Coordinates of C-alpha atoms in Angstrom, one line a residue:
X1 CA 99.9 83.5 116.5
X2 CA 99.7 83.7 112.5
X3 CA 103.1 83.0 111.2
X4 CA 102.9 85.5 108.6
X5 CA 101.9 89.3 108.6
X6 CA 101.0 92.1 106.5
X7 CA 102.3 95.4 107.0
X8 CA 102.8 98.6 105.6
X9 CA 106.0 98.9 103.7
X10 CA 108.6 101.7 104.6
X11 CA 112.2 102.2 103.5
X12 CA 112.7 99.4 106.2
X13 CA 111.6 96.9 103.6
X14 CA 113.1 98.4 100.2
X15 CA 115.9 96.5 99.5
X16 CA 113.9 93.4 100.3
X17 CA 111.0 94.6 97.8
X18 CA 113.9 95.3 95.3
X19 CA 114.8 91.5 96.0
X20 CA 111.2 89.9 95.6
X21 CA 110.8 91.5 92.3
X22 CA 113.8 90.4 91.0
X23 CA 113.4 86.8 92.0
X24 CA 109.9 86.6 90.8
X25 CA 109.2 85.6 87.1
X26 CA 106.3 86.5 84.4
X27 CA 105.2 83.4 83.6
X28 CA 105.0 82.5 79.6
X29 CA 107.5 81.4 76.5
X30 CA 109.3 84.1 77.3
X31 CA 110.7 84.1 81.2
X32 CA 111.3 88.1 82.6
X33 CA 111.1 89.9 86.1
X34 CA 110.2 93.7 86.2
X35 CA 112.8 95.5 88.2
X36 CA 112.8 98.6 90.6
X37 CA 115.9 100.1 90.4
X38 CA 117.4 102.1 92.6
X39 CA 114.5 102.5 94.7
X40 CA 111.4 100.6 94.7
X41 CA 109.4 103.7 95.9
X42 CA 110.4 105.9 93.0
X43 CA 108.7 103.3 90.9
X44 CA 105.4 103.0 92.9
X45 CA 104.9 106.5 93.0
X46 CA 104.6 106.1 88.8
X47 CA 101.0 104.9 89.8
X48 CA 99.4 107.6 91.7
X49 CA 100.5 110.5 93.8
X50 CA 98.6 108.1 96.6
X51 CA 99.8 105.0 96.9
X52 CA 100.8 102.4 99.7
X53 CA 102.5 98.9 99.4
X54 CA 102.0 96.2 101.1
X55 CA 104.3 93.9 102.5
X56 CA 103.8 90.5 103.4
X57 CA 106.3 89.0 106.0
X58 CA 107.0 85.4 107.5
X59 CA 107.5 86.2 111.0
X60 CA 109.8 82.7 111.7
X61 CA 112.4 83.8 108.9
X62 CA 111.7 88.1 108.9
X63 CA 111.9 87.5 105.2
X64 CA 109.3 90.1 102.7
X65 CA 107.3 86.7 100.8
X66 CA 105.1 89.0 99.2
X67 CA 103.9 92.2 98.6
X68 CA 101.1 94.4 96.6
X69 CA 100.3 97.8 95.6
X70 CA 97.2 100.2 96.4
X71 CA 97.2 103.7 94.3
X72 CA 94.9 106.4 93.6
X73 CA 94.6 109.1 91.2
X74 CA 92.2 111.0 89.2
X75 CA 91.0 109.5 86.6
X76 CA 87.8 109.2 83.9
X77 CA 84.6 107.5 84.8
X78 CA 81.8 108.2 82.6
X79 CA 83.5 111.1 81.5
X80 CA 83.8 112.8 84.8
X81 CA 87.6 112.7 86.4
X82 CA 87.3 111.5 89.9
X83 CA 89.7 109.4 92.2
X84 CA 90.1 105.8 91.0
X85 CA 92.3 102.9 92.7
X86 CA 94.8 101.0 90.6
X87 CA 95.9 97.3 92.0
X88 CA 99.4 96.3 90.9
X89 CA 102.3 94.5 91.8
X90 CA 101.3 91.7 93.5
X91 CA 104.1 89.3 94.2
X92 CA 104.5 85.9 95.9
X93 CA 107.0 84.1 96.6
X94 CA 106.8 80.8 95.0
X95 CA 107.4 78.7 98.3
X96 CA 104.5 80.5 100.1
X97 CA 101.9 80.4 97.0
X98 CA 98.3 79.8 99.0
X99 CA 94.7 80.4 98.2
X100 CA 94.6 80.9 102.0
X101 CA 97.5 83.6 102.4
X102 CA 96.0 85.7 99.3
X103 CA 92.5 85.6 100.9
X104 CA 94.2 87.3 104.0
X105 CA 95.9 89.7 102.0
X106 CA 92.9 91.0 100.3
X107 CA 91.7 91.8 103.8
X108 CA 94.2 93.6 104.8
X109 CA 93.6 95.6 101.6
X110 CA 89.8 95.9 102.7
X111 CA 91.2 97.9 105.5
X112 CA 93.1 99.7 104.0
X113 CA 89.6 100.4 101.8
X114 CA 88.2 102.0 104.5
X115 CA 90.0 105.5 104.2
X116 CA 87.0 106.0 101.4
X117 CA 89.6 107.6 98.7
X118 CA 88.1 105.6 96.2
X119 CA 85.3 103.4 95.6
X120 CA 86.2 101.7 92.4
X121 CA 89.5 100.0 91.2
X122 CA 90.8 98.8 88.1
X123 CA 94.0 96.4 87.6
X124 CA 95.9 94.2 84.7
X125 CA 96.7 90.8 84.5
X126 CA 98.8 89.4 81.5
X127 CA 96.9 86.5 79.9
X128 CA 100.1 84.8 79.9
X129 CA 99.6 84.6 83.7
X130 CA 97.6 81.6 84.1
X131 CA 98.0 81.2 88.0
X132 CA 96.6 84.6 88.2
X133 CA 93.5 84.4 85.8
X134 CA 92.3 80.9 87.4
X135 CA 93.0 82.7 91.1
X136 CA 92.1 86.2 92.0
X137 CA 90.7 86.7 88.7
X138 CA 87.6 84.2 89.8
X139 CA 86.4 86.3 92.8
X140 CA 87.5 82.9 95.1
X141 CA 86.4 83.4 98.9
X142 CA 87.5 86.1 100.4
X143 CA 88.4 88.2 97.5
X144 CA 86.1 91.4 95.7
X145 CA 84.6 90.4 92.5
X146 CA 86.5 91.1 89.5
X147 CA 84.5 92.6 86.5
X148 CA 86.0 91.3 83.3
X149 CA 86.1 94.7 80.6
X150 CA 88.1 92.9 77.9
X151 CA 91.4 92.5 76.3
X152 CA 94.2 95.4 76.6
X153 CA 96.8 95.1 73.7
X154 CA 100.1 96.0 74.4
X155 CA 101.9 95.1 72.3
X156 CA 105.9 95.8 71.7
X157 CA 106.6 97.7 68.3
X158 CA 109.7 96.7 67.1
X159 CA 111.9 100.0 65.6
X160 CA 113.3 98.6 62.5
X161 CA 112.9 100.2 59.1
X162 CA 112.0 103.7 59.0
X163 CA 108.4 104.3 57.1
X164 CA 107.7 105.9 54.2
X165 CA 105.1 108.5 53.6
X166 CA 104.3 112.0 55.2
X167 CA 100.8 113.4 56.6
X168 CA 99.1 115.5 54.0
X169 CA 96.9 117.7 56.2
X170 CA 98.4 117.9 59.6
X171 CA 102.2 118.5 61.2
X172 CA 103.8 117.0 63.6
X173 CA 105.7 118.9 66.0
X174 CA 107.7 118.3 69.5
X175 CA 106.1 119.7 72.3
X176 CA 107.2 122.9 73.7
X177 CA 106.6 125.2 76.9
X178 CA 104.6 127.7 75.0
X179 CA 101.9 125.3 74.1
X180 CA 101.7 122.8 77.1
X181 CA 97.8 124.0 77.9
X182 CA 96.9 123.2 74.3
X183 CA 98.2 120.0 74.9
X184 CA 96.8 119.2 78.1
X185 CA 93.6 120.4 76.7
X186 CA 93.7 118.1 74.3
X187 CA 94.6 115.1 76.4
X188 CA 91.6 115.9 78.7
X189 CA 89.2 116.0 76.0
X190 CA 89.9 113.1 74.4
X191 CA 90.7 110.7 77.6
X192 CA 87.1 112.2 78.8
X193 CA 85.8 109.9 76.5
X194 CA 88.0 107.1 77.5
X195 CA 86.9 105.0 81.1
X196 CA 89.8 105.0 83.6
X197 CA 92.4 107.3 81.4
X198 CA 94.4 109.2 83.2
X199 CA 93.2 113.4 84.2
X200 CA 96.3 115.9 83.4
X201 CA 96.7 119.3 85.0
X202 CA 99.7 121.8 83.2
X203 CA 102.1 121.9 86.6
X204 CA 102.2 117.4 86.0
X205 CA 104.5 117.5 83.3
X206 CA 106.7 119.9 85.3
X207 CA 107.8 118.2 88.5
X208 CA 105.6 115.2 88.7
X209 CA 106.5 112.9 85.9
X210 CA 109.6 111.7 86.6
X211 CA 111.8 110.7 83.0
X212 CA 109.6 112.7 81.0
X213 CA 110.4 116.1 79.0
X214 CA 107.8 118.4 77.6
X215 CA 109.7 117.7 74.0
X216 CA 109.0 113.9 74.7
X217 CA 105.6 115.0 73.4
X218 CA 104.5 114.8 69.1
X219 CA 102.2 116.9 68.8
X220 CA 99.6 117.0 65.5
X221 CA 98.3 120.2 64.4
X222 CA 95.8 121.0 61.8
X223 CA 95.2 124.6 61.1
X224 CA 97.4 125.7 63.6
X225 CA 95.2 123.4 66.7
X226 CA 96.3 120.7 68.5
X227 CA 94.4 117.5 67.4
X228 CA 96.4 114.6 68.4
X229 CA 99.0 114.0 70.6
X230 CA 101.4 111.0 71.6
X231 CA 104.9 110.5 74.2
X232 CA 107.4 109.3 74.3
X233 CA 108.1 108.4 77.7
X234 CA 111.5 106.0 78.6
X235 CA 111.5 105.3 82.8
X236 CA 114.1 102.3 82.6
X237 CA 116.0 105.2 85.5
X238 CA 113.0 103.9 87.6
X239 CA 111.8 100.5 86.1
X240 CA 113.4 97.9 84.1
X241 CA 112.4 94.5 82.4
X242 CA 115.0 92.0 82.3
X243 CA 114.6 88.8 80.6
X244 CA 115.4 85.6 83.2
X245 CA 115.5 82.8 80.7
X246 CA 113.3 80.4 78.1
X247 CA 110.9 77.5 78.1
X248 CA 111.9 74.9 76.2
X249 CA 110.3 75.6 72.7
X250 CA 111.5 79.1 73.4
X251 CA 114.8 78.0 74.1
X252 CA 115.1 75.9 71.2
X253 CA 113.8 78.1 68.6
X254 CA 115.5 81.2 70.0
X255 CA 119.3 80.8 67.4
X256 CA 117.0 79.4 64.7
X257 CA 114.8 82.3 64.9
X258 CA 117.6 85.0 65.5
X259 CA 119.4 83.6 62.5
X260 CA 116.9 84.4 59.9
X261 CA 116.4 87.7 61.9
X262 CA 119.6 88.7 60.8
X263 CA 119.4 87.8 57.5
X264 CA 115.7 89.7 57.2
X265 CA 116.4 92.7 59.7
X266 CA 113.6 91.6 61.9
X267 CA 113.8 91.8 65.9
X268 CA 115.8 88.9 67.9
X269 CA 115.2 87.6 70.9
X270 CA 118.2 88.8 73.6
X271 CA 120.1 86.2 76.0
X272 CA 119.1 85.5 79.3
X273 CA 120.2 88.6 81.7
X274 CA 120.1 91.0 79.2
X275 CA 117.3 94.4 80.3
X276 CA 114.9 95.5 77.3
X277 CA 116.0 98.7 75.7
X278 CA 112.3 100.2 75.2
X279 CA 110.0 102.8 76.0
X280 CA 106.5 103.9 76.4
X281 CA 104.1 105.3 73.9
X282 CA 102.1 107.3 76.2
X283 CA 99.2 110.3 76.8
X284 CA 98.1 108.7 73.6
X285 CA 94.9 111.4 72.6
X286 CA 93.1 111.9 69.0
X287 CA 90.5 114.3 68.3
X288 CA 87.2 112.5 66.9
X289 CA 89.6 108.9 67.1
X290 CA 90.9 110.3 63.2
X291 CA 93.1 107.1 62.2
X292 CA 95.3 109.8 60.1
X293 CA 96.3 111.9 63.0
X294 CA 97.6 108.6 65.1
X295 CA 99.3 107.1 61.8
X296 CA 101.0 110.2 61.4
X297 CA 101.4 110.6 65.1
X298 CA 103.2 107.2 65.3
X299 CA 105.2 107.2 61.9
X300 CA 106.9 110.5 63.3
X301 CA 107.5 108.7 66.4
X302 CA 108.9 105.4 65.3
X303 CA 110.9 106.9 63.0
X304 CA 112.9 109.0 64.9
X305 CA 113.8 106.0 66.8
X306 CA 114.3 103.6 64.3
X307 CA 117.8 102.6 64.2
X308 CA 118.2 103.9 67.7
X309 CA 118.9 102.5 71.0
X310 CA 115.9 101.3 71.3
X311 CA 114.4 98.0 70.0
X312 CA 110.8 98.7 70.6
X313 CA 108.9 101.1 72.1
X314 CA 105.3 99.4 74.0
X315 CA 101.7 100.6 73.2
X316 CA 98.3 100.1 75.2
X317 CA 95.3 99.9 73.7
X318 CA 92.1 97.9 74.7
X319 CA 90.3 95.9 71.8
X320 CA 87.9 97.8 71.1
X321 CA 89.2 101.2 70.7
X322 CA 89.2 102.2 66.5
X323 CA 92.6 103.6 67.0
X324 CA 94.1 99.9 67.4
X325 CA 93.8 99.3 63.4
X326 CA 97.1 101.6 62.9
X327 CA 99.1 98.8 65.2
X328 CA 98.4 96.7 62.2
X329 CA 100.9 98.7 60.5
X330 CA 103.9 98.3 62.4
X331 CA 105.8 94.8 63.1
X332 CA 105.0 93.4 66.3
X333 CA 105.6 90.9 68.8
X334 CA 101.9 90.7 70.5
X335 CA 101.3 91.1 74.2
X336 CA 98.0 91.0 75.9
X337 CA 96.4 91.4 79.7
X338 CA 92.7 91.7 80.6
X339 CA 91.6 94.3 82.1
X340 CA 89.2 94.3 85.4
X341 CA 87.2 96.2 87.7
X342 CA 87.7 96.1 91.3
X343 CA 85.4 96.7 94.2
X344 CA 84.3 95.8 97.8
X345 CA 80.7 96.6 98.6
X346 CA 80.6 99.9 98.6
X347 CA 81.7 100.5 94.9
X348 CA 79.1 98.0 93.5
X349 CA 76.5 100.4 92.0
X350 CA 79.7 103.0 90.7
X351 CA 80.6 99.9 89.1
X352 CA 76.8 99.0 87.7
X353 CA 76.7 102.8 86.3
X354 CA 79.9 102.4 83.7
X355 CA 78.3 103.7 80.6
X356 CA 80.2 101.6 78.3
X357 CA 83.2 103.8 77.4
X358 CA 86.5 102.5 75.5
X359 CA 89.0 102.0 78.2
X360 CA 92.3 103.4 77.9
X361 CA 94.9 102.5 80.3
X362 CA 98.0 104.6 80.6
X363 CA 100.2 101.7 80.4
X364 CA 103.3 104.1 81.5
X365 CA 101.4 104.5 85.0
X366 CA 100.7 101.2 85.6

């Protein structure tokens, strides 16, 4: 008998899950775990109104080593919104790290493939995670092929000074009950033309979008019509990123660097233990890609948080997508992860038919 299994997780194995994410470090300069606080499974259900965990047990201890995520929602492929699988969360723990064990998890995920809700799946793997990109990343036995579509930036924007400078031809407004189909609308159009973004109906940003407020939304009209819009959306209720220490350049640097922050206003790095105070910039849609809707779009929203709270507030964008040049704008402290696509046999030619769209990933869902 196989001393490890994989199962479906229940509330049996939440606190454990809870546990495993905590003790488990992104690697990189910069050491941090993602939490799910209070409840793992409030967190998961961020990804899709489908989704099932996995959870991988050593039957000699009973101890959770690992675990993974499977979700589905309706998303954009070649401009028609259909169900799409996301892979996230997959977490080892160090002492159990095998090429062998991850082969049989994939496996079980093949079953679990067999329910036919989607054909095609997309995930994100930070190009900080090296173990990662030279693993599962290189279609190794036993694992689907993963289809390299190019760089995501997400980068954190740090909120210090406010900008100068108002939009000439459009406002910017906070969202409102009144207008939520405009806005939806809008989304739809605009992620149509995006691979893998996210499909919105009205009643989602009523019940099913946990942290987020209709007024969250900026909202850019011209002539009266909706032709951008952008969220704010802050789910550290459900989710939180905790930095867990330095490397030693990192470590080093770190007073050095924090000193002359002080002095110049820029962002510092925080001590070991302390959670990021950020959110997301989400639902991110402009009409015709117009570079003065999003500037004014994200001026409006970094602004009103400047000074705040917050420190930063995280974007998504892949490399190719023309709205990216406004980032440029802003001071940043650069993140990256690559994006693939996902599939067992029976997705193969959905994947051979993607037309080449800009991907945008919903970084707030993922």
């Amino acid at each position: 008998m196989s001393r490890f299994t994989f199962e479906m997780a229940t509330d049996e194995h939440e606190a454990s899950l809870r546990r495993l994410f905590a003790a488990t470090e992104m690697e990189g300069e910069i050491q941090i775990s993602f939490r799910r606080e209070p409840n793992f499974f409030s967190a998961a259900a961020l990804q899709g109104p489908f989704f099932q965990v996995i959870a991988a047990r050593d039957t000699e201890t009973g101890e959770i080593i690992g675990s993974g995520t499977r979700a589905v929602r309706k998303r954009y492929v070649n401009g028609e919104a259909r169900a799409v699988g996301y892979l996230a969360d997959l977490r080892l723990d160090k002492r159990y790290r095998s090429g062998v064990l991850v082969a049989r998890a994939y496996r079980y995920l093949q079953r679990l493939h067999q329910d036919a809700k989607t054909a095609l799946y997309f995930t994100l793997v930070a190009e900080e995670n090296e173990t990662a990109l030279k693993t599962i990343a290189r279609g190794r036995a036993g694992l689907p092929p993963y289809r390299d579509l190019g760089r995501i930036h997400t980068p954190a924007v740090n909120l210090l000074r406010r900008k100068a400078g108002r939009p000439r031809d459009v406002e910017i407004v906070r969202g409102a009950v009144d207008r939520l189909p405009e806005i939806v609308d809008c989304i739809n159009r605009n992620h149509r033309r995006r691979q893998f973004a996210p499909f919105y109906e009205v009643e989602d940003f009523s019940a099913r979008l946990p942290g987020f407020r209709i007024e969250d939304f900026y909202v850019a009209l011209r002539n009266g019509r909706v032709t951008g819009v952008v969220g704010k959306w802050d789910q550290r209720a459900l989710r939180q990123t905790v930095v867990t220490g330095y490397r030693v350049k990192a470590r080093f640097l770190r007073p050095l660097y924090n000193f002359v922050s002080s002095i110049t206003g820029g962002p510092v790095y925080p001590p070991p233990g302390a959670e990021l105070r950020y959110f997301y910039a989400s639902f991110i849609a402009i009409d015709d890609d117009d570079i003065a809707v999003f500037r004014a779009l994200m001026r409006a929203l970094f602004n009103d948080h400047a000074g705040s709270s917050y420190d930063y507030f995280v974007v998504g964008l892949h490399e190719k997508d023309p709205l990216g040049a406004v980032l440029d704008e802003f001071s940043l402290t650069p993140f990256a992860a690559r994006l693939f696509a996902v599939h067992f046999d029976d997705g193969a030619d959905l994947f051979r038919s993607l037309n080449g769209m800009v991907p945008y990933v919903e970084l707030a869902l993922v």
